Short mmCIF file of C-alpha atoms in Angstrom, two decimals:
data_model
loop_
_atom_site.label_atom_id
_atom_site.label_comp_id
_atom_site.label_asym_id
_atom_site.label_seq_id
_atom_site.Cartn_x
_atom_site.Cartn_y
_atom_site.Cartn_z
CA MET A 1 158.69 17.86 133.11
CA ALA A 2 158.81 15.09 135.27
CA SER A 3 156.17 12.42 134.34
CA ARG A 4 153.51 11.71 137.04
CA ASN A 5 153.87 8.43 139.11
CA PHE A 6 150.95 6.57 140.60
CA LYS A 7 152.26 3.92 142.56
CA ARG A 8 152.79 3.87 146.14
CA GLN A 9 156.79 3.87 147.40
CA THR A 10 157.79 3.07 150.44
CA ALA A 11 161.08 4.78 152.40
CA SER A 12 163.11 3.17 154.99
CA LEU A 13 163.34 4.51 158.38
CA ARG A 14 166.56 2.80 158.99
CA ALA A 15 168.11 4.20 155.79
CA PHE A 16 166.79 7.92 156.84
CA LEU A 17 168.37 7.96 160.10
CA GLN A 18 171.62 6.50 158.47
CA THR A 19 172.35 8.84 155.58
CA GLY A 20 169.13 11.51 155.85
CA GLU A 21 167.93 10.07 152.52
CA LEU A 22 164.15 9.50 152.46
CA ALA A 23 164.33 7.63 149.04
CA PRO A 24 162.35 7.75 146.67
CA ILE A 25 162.38 11.72 148.16
CA THR A 26 166.13 12.41 147.72
CA GLN A 27 168.46 15.43 147.92
CA GLY A 28 168.60 17.35 144.26
CA LEU A 29 164.83 16.70 143.41
CA THR A 30 163.01 20.01 142.72
CA LEU A 31 159.71 20.99 143.74
CA LEU A 32 158.02 19.57 140.69
CA GLU A 33 159.60 16.46 140.69
CA VAL A 34 158.51 15.77 144.46
CA ALA A 35 154.96 16.65 142.99
CA ALA A 36 154.98 14.44 140.20
CA LEU A 37 156.56 11.66 142.47
CA ILE A 38 153.90 11.91 145.45
CA GLY A 39 151.22 13.99 144.70
CA PRO A 40 150.64 17.72 145.73
CA PRO A 41 151.10 18.65 149.63
CA ALA A 42 148.48 18.30 152.04
CA TRP A 43 149.30 21.81 153.63
CA TRP A 44 152.15 24.19 153.10
CA VAL A 45 153.43 27.26 155.20
CA THR A 46 154.35 30.58 153.08
CA ASP A 47 155.89 33.93 153.89
CA SER A 48 156.94 36.93 152.25
CA HIS A 49 159.99 35.53 151.10
CA ASP A 50 158.26 32.33 149.16
CA PHE A 51 155.90 34.76 147.18
CA PRO A 52 154.55 33.27 144.68
CA VAL A 53 155.58 29.82 145.18
CA PRO A 54 155.27 28.03 148.72
CA LEU A 55 158.47 26.51 149.67
CA HIS A 56 157.59 24.59 152.91
CA TRP A 57 155.29 21.56 151.95
CA GLY A 58 153.62 19.06 154.74
CA TYR A 59 152.49 15.51 153.83
CA SER A 60 150.93 14.31 157.20
CA THR A 61 154.21 14.52 159.57
CA LEU A 62 156.92 14.86 156.48
CA GLU A 63 157.97 18.35 155.92
CA ILE A 64 159.75 19.28 153.04
CA SER A 65 161.35 22.48 152.69
CA PHE A 66 162.67 23.46 149.12
CA SER A 67 165.17 26.28 148.36
CA LEU A 68 164.89 29.72 146.77
CA GLU A 69 166.80 28.68 143.77
CA PRO A 70 164.66 29.09 140.53
CA THR A 71 163.90 25.15 140.23
CA HIS A 72 163.55 25.00 144.07
CA PRO A 73 165.65 21.76 144.74
CA ILE A 74 164.92 20.20 147.96
CA ASP A 75 166.59 21.97 151.12
CA GLY A 76 165.67 19.60 154.08
CA LEU A 77 163.42 16.88 155.32
CA THR A 78 162.06 16.82 158.43
CA ILE A 79 159.82 13.96 160.19
CA LYS A 80 157.65 14.76 163.11
CA PRO A 81 156.36 11.95 165.43
CA PRO A 82 152.63 11.01 164.92
CA HIS A 83 150.02 10.61 167.58
CA LYS A 84 151.11 7.02 166.76
CA TRP A 85 153.34 5.14 165.07
CA GLY A 86 152.16 2.14 162.85
CA ARG A 87 153.82 -1.26 163.51
CA ARG A 88 155.22 -1.74 160.16
CA PHE A 89 154.34 1.34 158.08
CA HIS A 90 153.43 4.95 158.88
CA SER A 91 151.48 6.67 155.96
CA PHE A 92 152.61 10.13 154.86
CA CYS A 93 150.31 10.41 151.94
CA PRO A 94 148.49 8.12 149.23
CA LEU A 95 151.99 7.61 147.26
CA LEU A 96 154.50 7.56 150.16
CA ARG A 97 154.53 5.22 153.02
CA LEU A 98 157.48 4.74 155.91
CA SER A 99 158.59 1.38 156.73
CA MET A 100 159.53 1.18 160.48
CA ASP A 101 162.05 -1.48 160.00
CA GLY A 102 161.10 -2.60 163.63
CA LEU A 103 162.94 0.35 165.09
CA PRO A 104 162.06 1.78 168.57
CA ILE A 105 161.57 5.12 167.22
CA GLY A 106 159.06 6.16 170.09
CA GLY A 107 161.48 4.53 173.12
CA ARG A 108 164.17 5.97 175.05
CA PRO A 109 167.59 7.43 173.43
CA SER A 110 169.56 4.55 174.72
CA GLU A 111 167.05 1.99 172.82
CA LEU A 112 167.51 3.78 169.28
CA LEU A 113 171.34 4.16 170.27
CA CYS A 114 171.32 0.21 170.43
CA ALA A 115 169.21 -0.54 167.64
CA GLY A 116 172.22 -1.44 165.48
CA ILE A 117 171.44 1.60 163.30
CA TRP A 118 174.88 3.21 163.89
CA ASP A 119 178.20 2.36 165.81
CA PRO A 120 177.54 4.13 169.09
CA ASP A 121 181.22 5.59 168.82
CA SER A 122 180.73 7.21 165.56
CA VAL A 123 177.10 8.61 166.90
CA GLU A 124 177.39 12.28 168.93
CA ILE A 125 175.11 13.28 171.56
CA GLY A 126 174.43 16.65 172.18
CA ILE A 127 173.05 17.67 175.49
CA LEU A 128 171.66 21.13 176.41
CA ALA A 129 171.27 21.19 180.38
CA ASP A 130 169.44 24.20 180.81
CA ALA A 131 166.55 23.71 183.21
CA ARG A 132 164.38 25.88 181.48
CA ASP A 133 164.62 24.36 178.33
CA PRO A 134 166.69 20.64 178.48
CA LYS A 135 167.33 19.03 175.42
CA LEU A 136 169.01 15.88 174.05
CA CYS A 137 170.25 15.59 170.61
CA ILE A 138 171.37 12.09 168.82
CA ARG A 139 173.75 13.47 165.78
CA GLY A 140 174.03 10.45 163.20
CA THR A 141 176.08 10.75 159.90
CA GLY A 142 172.83 11.71 158.09
CA SER A 143 170.24 12.80 160.71
CA GLU A 144 169.44 14.53 163.86
CA ILE A 145 167.26 13.09 166.08
CA LEU A 146 165.73 15.74 168.86
CA TYR A 147 164.30 15.19 171.96
CA VAL A 148 162.66 17.42 174.43
CA VAL A 149 160.90 17.55 177.66
CA SER A 150 157.36 18.45 178.60
CA ASP A 151 156.30 21.35 180.53
CA PRO A 152 154.88 19.21 183.57
CA ASP A 153 157.91 17.14 183.45
CA ARG A 154 160.32 20.02 183.45
CA GLU A 155 158.75 21.48 186.69
CA ASP A 156 158.47 18.35 188.58
CA HIS A 157 162.12 16.57 187.95
CA PHE A 158 164.44 19.69 186.82
CA SER A 159 166.07 22.28 189.05
CA ARG A 160 165.07 25.80 187.73
CA THR A 161 168.72 26.85 188.03
CA SER A 162 170.83 23.85 186.75
CA LEU A 163 170.91 20.25 185.99
CA GLY A 164 174.27 19.78 187.56
CA GLY A 165 177.19 17.73 185.66
CA ILE A 166 176.71 16.02 182.10
CA GLU A 167 176.20 12.79 184.11
CA ARG A 168 173.05 13.71 185.81
CA ALA A 169 171.80 15.52 182.93
CA ALA A 170 172.17 12.51 180.71
CA VAL A 171 170.35 10.67 183.38
CA LEU A 172 167.61 12.94 184.11
CA LEU A 173 167.00 13.36 179.86
CA GLU A 174 166.94 9.55 179.44
CA LYS A 175 164.25 9.31 181.94
CA HIS A 176 162.13 12.46 180.81
CA VAL A 177 162.26 13.31 177.26
CA PHE A 178 160.03 12.69 174.03
CA LEU A 179 160.81 12.64 170.68
CA HIS A 180 160.55 16.25 168.96
CA GLY A 181 161.34 15.40 165.26
CA LEU A 182 163.80 13.42 163.27
CA TYR A 183 165.86 15.83 161.08
CA GLN A 184 168.13 15.63 157.91
CA ARG A 185 171.20 16.46 158.74
CA ARG A 186 172.99 19.12 156.42
CA GLY A 187 176.83 19.87 156.59
CA ALA A 188 178.80 20.36 159.53
CA THR A 189 176.58 22.84 161.37
CA SER A 190 173.87 21.49 163.39
CA SER A 191 170.29 22.69 162.27
CA VAL A 192 168.35 21.73 165.81
CA ARG A 193 171.09 22.92 168.39
CA TRP A 194 170.55 26.44 169.49
CA PRO A 195 172.09 27.93 171.04
CA GLN A 196 175.29 26.43 169.60
CA GLU A 197 177.51 27.48 172.32
CA SER A 198 175.34 26.27 175.06
CA TRP A 199 175.34 22.15 174.02
CA GLN A 200 177.62 19.96 175.94
CA GLU A 201 178.74 16.83 173.36
CA ILE A 202 179.78 13.17 174.19
CA SER A 203 179.83 9.92 172.39
CA GLY A 204 176.92 7.62 172.07
CA ARG A 205 179.19 4.96 173.85
CA GLU A 206 180.09 7.81 176.47
CA TYR A 207 176.43 8.01 176.98
CA LEU A 208 175.64 4.28 177.08
CA GLU A 209 178.44 4.11 179.73
CA ILE A 210 177.01 6.92 181.93
CA LEU A 211 173.33 5.08 182.21
CA GLU A 212 174.80 1.66 182.82
CA ARG A 213 177.06 3.21 185.64
CA HIS A 214 173.92 4.97 187.14
CA ARG A 215 171.88 1.74 186.91
CA SER A 216 174.84 -0.43 188.85
CA THR A 217 174.95 2.40 191.63
CA ALA A 218 171.27 3.17 192.03
CA PRO A 219 169.87 1.64 194.90
CA HIS A 220 167.45 -1.43 194.18
CA ALA A 221 164.10 -1.36 196.07
#
């Protein structure tokens, strides 16, 4: 049985976005090892498949899912945005905090793409150009960052039928999305893009070039 930890640990936001790992919470740790490392969860979710052990734990805005396998290893990590990020750190629980690493996590997608986390050529931008539920997803090597549009903005700025081509959709989404969550990437299939066949994909570089073309051609006041 894992020995209980009583020392506060610090995870790195930059490392999570690059690798999907939230060290010291790493892939392969079991449910009991997580409890020994950062204590019991503040809340959990149960369903008929979980009995008798809850397999979805919450530590403030950090959500940890565990596998049905007998030892219940970690199956996925999600970080939901808080009401307000801390300047230097965001606390999940008394024994685990997140170093913000100076990253503009609450800003626009392009700001995160330009923050030196990834090579823009290696990052994939997914765009769901559906006016009923438009979304944007940055997919790096270890993580996926999902952005959505609020109901008022969707009604005010997006056509009820179509966003047009991918360039127009990218410009509109850049202006009006907000962060929905940071997700650990698991395998080749996206866990947050649904329905899969409706998303269009471009590279991070192409996305930034679209925004630059729009800025250079937009009329100035």
